[in-house]
Amino acid sequence: FLFSSRKPPSPPTIKLHGAENCKYILDNSHSHTFSLPDGRKLGYADYGDPNGKPILYQHGIPGSRIEATRYHDLGKEMGLRIISIDRPGHGWSSPFASYRGRTVKSWADDVNALAEHLELSEYAVLGVSGGGPYALSCAYGLPKDRLKVVSLVCGIGPPDIGMSGAGWPTWLGFTIGWRWSPQIFLRWFFQRDAADSLSLPDEERLNMFLSLDRTKGMSEQDKAFFGDEDEMRVYLATSRESFKQGFDAMCKDGYVMCTPWGFAIEEIRKDLPVVLWYGSKDKNVPPNHGRTIARRLMG
């Protein structure tokens, strides 16, 4: 065996086409704020066709309104207006002065206030990953005559479903971590990978995300996504925006979705179309969540 005190050479810098050539909108040119009745600000981004059929987008965890920039061109092509909303304490949305009494159920009130402000006569709701509980909150709480359809893409279900089939980090987070861990531990957990450290410049983080070492062992489909510069630029932009006000919002967000929601899925009206999309090999949100939610909807 040969030993050396020298550090191994740094991996070569990947040739990038640059943020200015990204196919997605990464700035705040489509972002706005709205004042809620209690004085809090609600941040949102308006993508796609401004005159199209509106979809109220619920971002993941961590996440922010910028996440939905991926749907801008598709929205224009299909005549859809994608309104992506920052949850409290994320991005441009004000945090709650106190989280006492806040549940997943209460989110529908904020969404309804925004929909009325935008004068939307009808709309759909789309929730992705950690946005799933909040999409179901909308399914339960938004006006029947305006909400026409809900879709979940790998949406997390209520905590009693459990996390059988999940990878260990997700299993640990949703069974123990969000409810019981101190915030300092959660902060460490979400930045334990150097590429997730917000103290590094985004270009340096991007090189780490796109390195071959990071995608080693992934499926070909995952390699294509996680090796895509533009997709990773969206992730960097939305994660930095998610933590813009610190880590408290994400910690509270996780706690709320891992404790009683304030309503049962069985109470969602039976005439509301709900479409569910799940990945059979997903280790973050196991497909059992989709199957269980579908059974409870009974529609």
PDB file of N, CA and C in Angstrom, residues 75-138:
ATOM      1  N   GLY A  75     -46.688  25.524 -20.012  1.00  0.00           N
ATOM      2  CA  GLY A  75     -47.920  26.249 -19.733  1.00  0.00           C
ATOM      3  C   GLY A  75     -48.337  27.130 -20.898  1.00  0.00           C
ATOM      4  N   LYS A  76     -47.362  27.813 -21.495  1.00  0.00           N
ATOM      5  CA  LYS A  76     -47.667  28.655 -22.662  1.00  0.00           C
ATOM      6  C   LYS A  76     -48.159  27.801 -23.828  1.00  0.00           C
ATOM      7  N   GLU A  77     -47.531  26.656 -24.003  1.00  0.00           N
ATOM      8  CA  GLU A  77     -47.899  25.763 -25.110  1.00  0.00           C
ATOM      9  C   GLU A  77     -49.307  25.202 -24.935  1.00  0.00           C
ATOM     10  N   MET A  78     -49.693  24.888 -23.699  1.00  0.00           N
ATOM     11  CA  MET A  78     -50.967  24.218 -23.447  1.00  0.00           C
ATOM     12  C   MET A  78     -52.065  25.152 -22.954  1.00  0.00           C
ATOM     13  N   GLY A  79     -51.773  26.450 -22.861  1.00  0.00           N
ATOM     14  CA  GLY A  79     -52.784  27.391 -22.389  1.00  0.00           C
ATOM     15  C   GLY A  79     -53.071  27.253 -20.913  1.00  0.00           C
ATOM     16  N   LEU A  80     -52.007  27.092 -20.098  1.00  0.00           N
ATOM     17  CA  LEU A  80     -52.144  26.927 -18.656  1.00  0.00           C
ATOM     18  C   LEU A  80     -51.366  28.011 -17.926  1.00  0.00           C
ATOM     19  N   ARG A  81     -51.952  28.511 -16.868  1.00  0.00           N
ATOM     20  CA  ARG A  81     -51.318  29.523 -16.016  1.00  0.00           C
ATOM     21  C   ARG A  81     -50.890  28.830 -14.715  1.00  0.00           C
ATOM     22  N   ILE A  82     -49.606  28.770 -14.461  1.00  0.00           N
ATOM     23  CA  ILE A  82     -49.078  28.051 -13.299  1.00  0.00           C
ATOM     24  C   ILE A  82     -48.762  29.062 -12.193  1.00  0.00           C
ATOM     25  N   ILE A  83     -49.563  29.058 -11.146  1.00  0.00           N
ATOM     26  CA  ILE A  83     -49.388  29.992 -10.026  1.00  0.00           C
ATOM     27  C   ILE A  83     -48.774  29.214  -8.865  1.00  0.00           C
ATOM     28  N   SER A  84     -47.502  29.468  -8.622  1.00  0.00           N
ATOM     29  CA  SER A  84     -46.732  28.711  -7.637  1.00  0.00           C
ATOM     30  C   SER A  84     -46.567  29.545  -6.372  1.00  0.00           C
ATOM     31  N   ILE A  85     -46.940  28.975  -5.224  1.00  0.00           N
ATOM     32  CA  ILE A  85     -47.082  29.755  -3.988  1.00  0.00           C
ATOM     33  C   ILE A  85     -46.053  29.335  -2.941  1.00  0.00           C
ATOM     34  N   ASP A  86     -45.332  30.323  -2.381  1.00  0.00           N
ATOM     35  CA  ASP A  86     -44.438  30.071  -1.248  1.00  0.00           C
ATOM     36  C   ASP A  86     -45.263  29.825   0.010  1.00  0.00           C
ATOM     37  N   ARG A  87     -44.988  28.728   0.706  1.00  0.00           N
ATOM     38  CA  ARG A  87     -45.649  28.523   1.990  1.00  0.00           C
ATOM     39  C   ARG A  87     -45.019  29.436   3.053  1.00  0.00           C
ATOM     40  N   PRO A  88     -45.677  29.613   4.200  1.00  0.00           N
ATOM     41  CA  PRO A  88     -45.206  30.571   5.216  1.00  0.00           C
ATOM     42  C   PRO A  88     -43.729  30.383   5.588  1.00  0.00           C
ATOM     43  N   GLY A  89     -42.979  31.488   5.523  1.00  0.00           N
ATOM     44  CA  GLY A  89     -41.573  31.472   5.895  1.00  0.00           C
ATOM     45  C   GLY A  89     -40.628  31.065   4.785  1.00  0.00           C
ATOM     46  N   HIS A  90     -41.163  30.593   3.664  1.00  0.00           N
ATOM     47  CA  HIS A  90     -40.349  30.249   2.503  1.00  0.00           C
ATOM     48  C   HIS A  90     -40.333  31.433   1.528  1.00  0.00           C
ATOM     49  N   GLY A  91     -39.195  31.635   0.878  1.00  0.00           N
ATOM     50  CA  GLY A  91     -39.133  32.631  -0.176  1.00  0.00           C
ATOM     51  C   GLY A  91     -39.631  33.995   0.244  1.00  0.00           C
ATOM     52  N   TRP A  92     -40.684  34.452  -0.410  1.00  0.00           N
ATOM     53  CA  TRP A  92     -41.228  35.787  -0.162  1.00  0.00           C
ATOM     54  C   TRP A  92     -42.423  35.784   0.788  1.00  0.00           C
ATOM     55  N   SER A  93     -42.811  34.635   1.324  1.00  0.00           N
ATOM     56  CA  SER A  93     -43.967  34.580   2.221  1.00  0.00           C
ATOM     57  C   SER A  93     -43.557  34.814   3.671  1.00  0.00           C
ATOM     58  N   SER A  94     -44.366  35.594   4.374  1.00  0.00           N
ATOM     59  CA  SER A  94     -44.091  35.891   5.789  1.00  0.00           C
ATOM     60  C   SER A  94     -44.219  34.627   6.629  1.00  0.00           C
ATOM     61  N   PRO A  95     -43.388  34.491   7.658  1.00  0.00           N
ATOM     62  CA  PRO A  95     -43.582  33.387   8.603  1.00  0.00           C
ATOM     63  C   PRO A  95     -44.758  33.701   9.517  1.00  0.00           C
ATOM     64  N   PHE A  96     -45.288  32.684  10.154  1.00  0.00           N
ATOM     65  CA  PHE A  96     -46.292  32.903  11.186  1.00  0.00           C
ATOM     66  C   PHE A  96     -45.617  33.481  12.418  1.00  0.00           C
ATOM     67  N   ALA A  97     -46.286  34.416  13.084  1.00  0.00           N
ATOM     68  CA  ALA A  97     -45.760  34.932  14.349  1.00  0.00           C
ATOM     69  C   ALA A  97     -45.684  33.803  15.368  1.00  0.00           C
ATOM     70  N   SER A  98     -46.662  32.911  15.322  1.00  0.00           N
ATOM     71  CA  SER A  98     -46.669  31.723  16.175  1.00  0.00           C
ATOM     72  C   SER A  98     -47.229  30.567  15.365  1.00  0.00           C
ATOM     73  N   TYR A  99     -46.616  29.397  15.488  1.00  0.00           N
ATOM     74  CA  TYR A  99     -47.090  28.225  14.754  1.00  0.00           C
ATOM     75  C   TYR A  99     -48.096  27.429  15.573  1.00  0.00           C
ATOM     76  N   ARG A 100     -48.439  27.927  16.752  1.00  0.00           N
ATOM     77  CA  ARG A 100     -49.418  27.229  17.581  1.00  0.00           C
ATOM     78  C   ARG A 100     -50.775  27.197  16.865  1.00  0.00           C
ATOM     79  N   GLY A 101     -51.309  26.032  16.717  1.00  0.00           N
ATOM     80  CA  GLY A 101     -52.613  25.905  16.070  1.00  0.00           C
ATOM     81  C   GLY A 101     -52.546  25.721  14.572  1.00  0.00           C
ATOM     82  N   ARG A 102     -51.373  25.888  13.974  1.00  0.00           N
ATOM     83  CA  ARG A 102     -51.258  25.705  12.533  1.00  0.00           C
ATOM     84  C   ARG A 102     -51.311  24.219  12.197  1.00  0.00           C
ATOM     85  N   THR A 103     -52.072  23.868  11.175  1.00  0.00           N
ATOM     86  CA  THR A 103     -52.141  22.499  10.677  1.00  0.00           C
ATOM     87  C   THR A 103     -52.070  22.535   9.158  1.00  0.00           C
ATOM     88  N   VAL A 104     -51.950  21.373   8.546  1.00  0.00           N
ATOM     89  CA  VAL A 104     -52.019  21.293   7.084  1.00  0.00           C
ATOM     90  C   VAL A 104     -53.349  21.864   6.605  1.00  0.00           C
ATOM     91  N   LYS A 105     -54.411  21.611   7.360  1.00  0.00           N
ATOM     92  CA  LYS A 105     -55.744  22.082   6.985  1.00  0.00           C
ATOM     93  C   LYS A 105     -55.792  23.599   6.787  1.00  0.00           C
ATOM     94  N   SER A 106     -55.081  24.362   7.609  1.00  0.00           N
ATOM     95  CA  SER A 106     -55.179  25.824   7.570  1.00  0.00           C
ATOM     96  C   SER A 106     -54.598  26.436   6.304  1.00  0.00           C
ATOM     97  N   TRP A 107     -53.770  25.678   5.560  1.00  0.00           N
ATOM     98  CA  TRP A 107     -53.154  26.220   4.348  1.00  0.00           C
ATOM     99  C   TRP A 107     -54.199  26.609   3.301  1.00  0.00           C
ATOM    100  N   ALA A 108     -55.285  25.874   3.215  1.00  0.00           N
ATOM    101  CA  ALA A 108     -56.314  26.164   2.208  1.00  0.00           C
ATOM    102  C   ALA A 108     -56.864  27.578   2.350  1.00  0.00           C
ATOM    103  N   ASP A 109     -56.875  28.121   3.562  1.00  0.00           N
ATOM    104  CA  ASP A 109     -57.386  29.476   3.765  1.00  0.00           C
ATOM    105  C   ASP A 109     -56.500  30.507   3.046  1.00  0.00           C
ATOM    106  N   ASP A 110     -55.170  30.320   3.121  1.00  0.00           N
ATOM    107  CA  ASP A 110     -54.251  31.231   2.439  1.00  0.00           C
ATOM    108  C   ASP A 110     -54.415  31.125   0.922  1.00  0.00           C
ATOM    109  N   VAL A 111     -54.528  29.897   0.426  1.00  0.00           N
ATOM    110  CA  VAL A 111     -54.668  29.684  -1.020  1.00  0.00           C
ATOM    111  C   VAL A 111     -55.976  30.292  -1.517  1.00  0.00           C
ATOM    112  N   ASN A 112     -57.035  30.121  -0.744  1.00  0.00           N
ATOM    113  CA  ASN A 112     -58.328  30.687  -1.129  1.00  0.00           C
ATOM    114  C   ASN A 112     -58.267  32.210  -1.199  1.00  0.00           C
ATOM    115  N   ALA A 113     -57.574  32.825  -0.232  1.00  0.00           N
ATOM    116  CA  ALA A 113     -57.445  34.286  -0.236  1.00  0.00           C
ATOM    117  C   ALA A 113     -56.701  34.763  -1.481  1.00  0.00           C
ATOM    118  N   LEU A 114     -55.647  34.055  -1.873  1.00  0.00           N
ATOM    119  CA  LEU A 114     -54.904  34.423  -3.079  1.00  0.00           C
ATOM    120  C   LEU A 114     -55.764  34.241  -4.325  1.00  0.00           C
ATOM    121  N   ALA A 115     -56.498  33.143  -4.398  1.00  0.00           N
ATOM    122  CA  ALA A 115     -57.351  32.883  -5.559  1.00  0.00           C
ATOM    123  C   ALA A 115     -58.415  33.978  -5.715  1.00  0.00           C
ATOM    124  N   GLU A 116     -58.961  34.431  -4.600  1.00  0.00           N
ATOM    125  CA  GLU A 116     -59.944  35.516  -4.663  1.00  0.00           C
ATOM    126  C   GLU A 116     -59.281  36.827  -5.094  1.00  0.00           C
ATOM    127  N   HIS A 117     -58.078  37.081  -4.585  1.00  0.00           N
ATOM    128  CA  HIS A 117     -57.338  38.281  -4.974  1.00  0.00           C
ATOM    129  C   HIS A 117     -57.057  38.287  -6.477  1.00  0.00           C
ATOM    130  N   LEU A 118     -56.740  37.125  -7.036  1.00  0.00           N
ATOM    131  CA  LEU A 118     -56.455  37.014  -8.470  1.00  0.00           C
ATOM    132  C   LEU A 118     -57.720  36.886  -9.305  1.00  0.00           C
ATOM    133  N   GLU A 119     -58.869  36.876  -8.635  1.00  0.00           N
ATOM    134  CA  GLU A 119     -60.179  36.799  -9.291  1.00  0.00           C
ATOM    135  C   GLU A 119     -60.300  35.564 -10.184  1.00  0.00           C
ATOM    136  N   LEU A 120     -59.904  34.419  -9.626  1.00  0.00           N
ATOM    137  CA  LEU A 120     -59.980  33.161 -10.364  1.00  0.00           C
ATOM    138  C   LEU A 120     -61.351  32.543 -10.159  1.00  0.00           C
ATOM    139  N   SER A 121     -62.080  32.361 -11.235  1.00  0.00           N
ATOM    140  CA  SER A 121     -63.428  31.791 -11.125  1.00  0.00           C
ATOM    141  C   SER A 121     -63.383  30.272 -11.006  1.00  0.00           C
ATOM    142  N   GLU A 122     -62.325  29.648 -11.539  1.00  0.00           N
ATOM    143  CA  GLU A 122     -62.129  28.213 -11.398  1.00  0.00           C
ATOM    144  C   GLU A 122     -60.647  27.906 -11.565  1.00  0.00           C
ATOM    145  N   TYR A 123     -60.213  26.773 -11.022  1.00  0.00           N
ATOM    146  CA  TYR A 123     -58.799  26.446 -11.045  1.00  0.00           C
ATOM    147  C   TYR A 123     -58.599  24.976 -10.686  1.00  0.00           C
ATOM    148  N   ALA A 124     -57.360  24.514 -10.926  1.00  0.00           N
ATOM    149  CA  ALA A 124     -56.924  23.190 -10.493  1.00  0.00           C
ATOM    150  C   ALA A 124     -55.814  23.365  -9.467  1.00  0.00           C
ATOM    151  N   VAL A 125     -55.468  22.286  -8.784  1.00  0.00           N
ATOM    152  CA  VAL A 125     -54.372  22.302  -7.804  1.00  0.00           C
ATOM    153  C   VAL A 125     -53.427  21.147  -8.125  1.00  0.00           C
ATOM    154  N   LEU A 126     -52.129  21.429  -8.085  1.00  0.00           N
ATOM    155  CA  LEU A 126     -51.096  20.423  -8.305  1.00  0.00           C
ATOM    156  C   LEU A 126     -50.103  20.464  -7.151  1.00  0.00           C
ATOM    157  N   GLY A 127     -49.898  19.317  -6.489  1.00  0.00           N
ATOM    158  CA  GLY A 127     -48.946  19.231  -5.378  1.00  0.00           C
ATOM    159  C   GLY A 127     -47.874  18.205  -5.669  1.00  0.00           C
ATOM    160  N   VAL A 128     -46.611  18.584  -5.467  1.00  0.00           N
ATOM    161  CA  VAL A 128     -45.484  17.710  -5.765  1.00  0.00           C
ATOM    162  C   VAL A 128     -44.736  17.365  -4.483  1.00  0.00           C
ATOM    163  N   SER A 129     -44.533  16.069  -4.224  1.00  0.00           N
ATOM    164  CA  SER A 129     -43.726  15.583  -3.109  1.00  0.00           C
ATOM    165  C   SER A 129     -44.252  16.149  -1.777  1.00  0.00           C
ATOM    166  N   GLY A 130     -43.436  16.988  -1.101  1.00  0.00           N
ATOM    167  CA  GLY A 130     -43.879  17.580   0.156  1.00  0.00           C
ATOM    168  C   GLY A 130     -45.023  18.561  -0.010  1.00  0.00           C
ATOM    169  N   GLY A 131     -45.390  18.883  -1.245  1.00  0.00           N
ATOM    170  CA  GLY A 131     -46.569  19.708  -1.499  1.00  0.00           C
ATOM    171  C   GLY A 131     -47.854  18.893  -1.530  1.00  0.00           C
ATOM    172  N   GLY A 132     -47.715  17.561  -1.476  1.00  0.00           N
ATOM    173  CA  GLY A 132     -48.889  16.695  -1.517  1.00  0.00           C
ATOM    174  C   GLY A 132     -49.887  16.942  -0.400  1.00  0.00           C
ATOM    175  N   PRO A 133     -49.434  17.018   0.871  1.00  0.00           N
ATOM    176  CA  PRO A 133     -50.393  17.283   1.952  1.00  0.00           C
ATOM    177  C   PRO A 133     -51.148  18.589   1.758  1.00  0.00           C
ATOM    178  N   TYR A 134     -50.469  19.593   1.219  1.00  0.00           N
ATOM    179  CA  TYR A 134     -51.095  20.906   1.053  1.00  0.00           C
ATOM    180  C   TYR A 134     -52.049  20.925  -0.137  1.00  0.00           C
ATOM    181  N   ALA A 135     -51.775  20.091  -1.136  1.00  0.00           N
ATOM    182  CA  ALA A 135     -52.741  19.929  -2.225  1.00  0.00           C
ATOM    183  C   ALA A 135     -53.999  19.241  -1.711  1.00  0.00           C
ATOM    184  N   LEU A 136     -53.841  18.267  -0.823  1.00  0.00           N
ATOM    185  CA  LEU A 136     -55.000  17.603  -0.234  1.00  0.00           C
ATOM    186  C   LEU A 136     -55.762  18.535   0.708  1.00  0.00           C
ATOM    187  N   SER A 137     -55.037  19.461   1.358  1.00  0.00           N
ATOM    188  CA  SER A 137     -55.700  20.493   2.152  1.00  0.00           C
ATOM    189  C   SER A 137     -56.606  21.336   1.264  1.00  0.00           C
ATOM    190  N   CYS A 138     -56.108  21.657   0.077  1.00  0.00           N
ATOM    191  CA  CYS A 138     -56.920  22.426  -0.883  1.00  0.00           C
ATOM    192  C   CYS A 138     -58.117  21.606  -1.349  1.00  0.00           C
TER     193      CYS A 138
END
